[in-house]
Amino acid sequence: MITVEADDRKARAIANDLEKQVRFAAAVALTRTAKNAQDEVRRRLPERFTIRTGWVGKGIRIKPARKNDLEASVRVLDDFMALQETGGLRRSRSGEALAVPVGARPTPRSVTRPAKFPGRLLEKPNHFIAPLKDDPQAHAVWRRAGRKGSKRKLMYLFADRVEIKPRFGFMDTVREVVEARFQENFNDALREALSTAR
């Protein structure tokens, strides 16, 4: 007759240690995957938008996971990017018309400085508000140009609302990265955790 005795305390200690290592590996994998998604969202920004500063990219942040909180997230700090994800109508918060830059930027990548904002431009004698020729209901900020101000350049167009088309692709990008990277990240993290376990 063969008798096998198991040390329950030792078995429980091993199981508890293994559970801790798995939870640690899961937290590391979730955090790494969130970082992968953050990097990819930032990388794709120039493909989808005209980037004038690094402001939006810096606003894409992650919340790391912990052993006791197995949840990592990727988020966007800038509220105005929500419409870039879902699409919809952008309206003025004050109820006044939106000023859409047309000629106020020398190039599409130029940053519109406060000195070029409509209110500041209208303080100058060579800028004025007038309707469009083909749409008298639509008004714009114009700049007199040419000899004796015989020509005029459209600087801003006033609109009640602006339609924003969805082009951010934030959710799709994050989902794509999670599906592609999480399992590999978890396998690597678990291997690292078990190899360094005491």
Short mmCIF file of C-alpha atoms in Angstrom, two decimals, residues 80-191:
data_model
loop_
_atom_site.label_atom_id
_atom_site.label_comp_id
_atom_site.label_asym_id
_atom_site.label_seq_id
_atom_site.Cartn_x
_atom_site.Cartn_y
_atom_site.Cartn_z
CA PHE A 80 -13.25 68.67 -29.00
CA MET A 81 -11.85 65.37 -30.32
CA ALA A 82 -15.11 63.58 -29.44
CA LEU A 83 -16.79 64.99 -32.58
CA GLN A 84 -13.78 63.91 -34.63
CA GLU A 85 -14.56 60.34 -33.52
CA THR A 86 -18.35 60.32 -33.84
CA GLY A 87 -19.02 63.08 -36.34
CA GLY A 88 -21.79 65.61 -35.92
CA LEU A 89 -22.50 69.31 -35.90
CA ARG A 90 -20.24 71.72 -34.11
CA ARG A 91 -21.98 74.81 -32.81
CA SER A 92 -20.69 77.87 -31.02
CA ARG A 93 -20.78 77.59 -27.22
CA SER A 94 -21.72 81.27 -26.92
CA GLY A 95 -24.54 81.04 -29.46
CA GLU A 96 -22.73 83.33 -31.88
CA ALA A 97 -21.54 82.28 -35.33
CA LEU A 98 -18.42 80.17 -35.70
CA ALA A 99 -15.52 81.81 -37.52
CA VAL A 100 -14.06 79.25 -39.94
CA PRO A 101 -10.51 80.17 -41.06
CA VAL A 102 -10.09 80.41 -44.82
CA GLY A 103 -7.25 82.78 -45.66
CA ALA A 104 -6.20 83.48 -42.07
CA ARG A 105 -3.58 80.74 -42.27
CA PRO A 106 -0.75 81.22 -44.79
CA THR A 107 -0.45 77.42 -45.15
CA PRO A 108 -2.69 74.56 -43.95
CA ARG A 109 -0.09 73.69 -41.28
CA SER A 110 0.17 77.24 -39.95
CA VAL A 111 -0.96 77.86 -36.38
CA THR A 112 -3.60 80.59 -36.03
CA ARG A 113 -2.17 82.95 -33.43
CA PRO A 114 -4.41 85.22 -31.33
CA ALA A 115 -3.31 88.22 -33.41
CA LYS A 116 -5.02 86.53 -36.38
CA PHE A 117 -8.31 85.84 -34.59
CA PRO A 118 -11.33 87.64 -36.13
CA GLY A 119 -11.81 90.11 -33.28
CA ARG A 120 -8.18 91.19 -33.41
CA LEU A 121 -8.17 91.46 -37.19
CA LEU A 122 -11.26 93.67 -37.14
CA GLU A 123 -9.38 96.14 -34.94
CA LYS A 124 -7.18 96.85 -37.95
CA PRO A 125 -8.38 99.41 -40.53
CA ASN A 126 -7.88 97.11 -43.54
CA HIS A 127 -10.24 94.37 -42.24
CA PHE A 128 -14.03 94.42 -42.34
CA ILE A 129 -17.15 92.24 -42.32
CA ALA A 130 -19.22 91.88 -45.49
CA PRO A 131 -21.50 89.25 -47.08
CA LEU A 132 -20.41 86.80 -49.75
CA LYS A 133 -21.28 87.81 -53.30
CA ASP A 134 -23.02 84.54 -54.13
CA ASP A 135 -24.72 84.22 -50.72
CA PRO A 136 -25.78 87.55 -49.15
CA GLN A 137 -26.95 85.71 -46.02
CA ALA A 138 -23.41 84.46 -45.29
CA HIS A 139 -20.97 86.96 -43.82
CA ALA A 140 -17.19 86.88 -43.64
CA VAL A 141 -14.14 88.75 -42.46
CA TRP A 142 -12.27 90.28 -45.39
CA ARG A 143 -8.91 91.99 -45.77
CA ARG A 144 -8.37 94.79 -48.24
CA ALA A 145 -5.44 94.08 -50.52
CA GLY A 146 -3.91 95.37 -53.72
CA ARG A 147 -3.41 98.99 -54.71
CA LYS A 148 -5.69 101.31 -52.78
CA GLY A 149 -7.53 98.27 -51.37
CA SER A 150 -9.11 97.45 -54.72
CA LYS A 151 -8.97 93.70 -53.99
CA ARG A 152 -10.12 91.79 -50.99
CA LYS A 153 -9.07 88.49 -49.44
CA LEU A 154 -11.43 86.18 -47.55
CA MET A 155 -10.00 85.57 -44.06
CA TYR A 156 -12.85 83.94 -42.09
CA LEU A 157 -16.27 82.66 -43.02
CA PHE A 158 -19.02 82.88 -40.39
CA ALA A 159 -21.26 79.81 -40.01
CA ASP A 160 -24.06 78.86 -37.62
CA ARG A 161 -22.67 75.33 -37.46
CA VAL A 162 -19.97 73.22 -39.04
CA GLU A 163 -20.44 69.57 -39.96
CA ILE A 164 -17.61 67.40 -38.63
CA LYS A 165 -17.04 64.08 -40.38
CA PRO A 166 -15.77 61.17 -38.26
CA ARG A 167 -12.11 60.61 -39.09
CA PHE A 168 -10.29 60.03 -35.80
CA GLY A 169 -10.80 56.25 -35.73
CA PHE A 170 -9.75 56.17 -32.08
CA MET A 171 -11.92 53.24 -30.95
CA ASP A 172 -11.13 51.14 -34.01
CA THR A 173 -7.40 51.74 -33.61
CA VAL A 174 -7.39 50.82 -29.92
CA ARG A 175 -9.48 47.71 -30.55
CA GLU A 176 -7.18 46.64 -33.39
CA VAL A 177 -4.07 47.02 -31.22
CA VAL A 178 -5.62 45.16 -28.28
CA GLU A 179 -6.54 42.22 -30.50
CA ALA A 180 -3.09 42.16 -32.09
CA ARG A 181 -0.87 42.72 -29.03
CA PHE A 182 -2.49 41.67 -25.74
CA GLN A 183 -1.85 37.92 -25.92
CA GLU A 184 1.79 38.38 -26.88
CA ASN A 185 2.26 40.99 -24.16
CA PHE A 186 0.65 38.68 -21.59
CA ASN A 187 2.81 35.71 -22.59
CA ASP A 188 5.96 37.82 -22.33
CA ALA A 189 4.93 39.36 -19.01
CA LEU A 190 4.03 35.98 -17.48
CA ARG A 191 7.32 34.47 -18.62
#
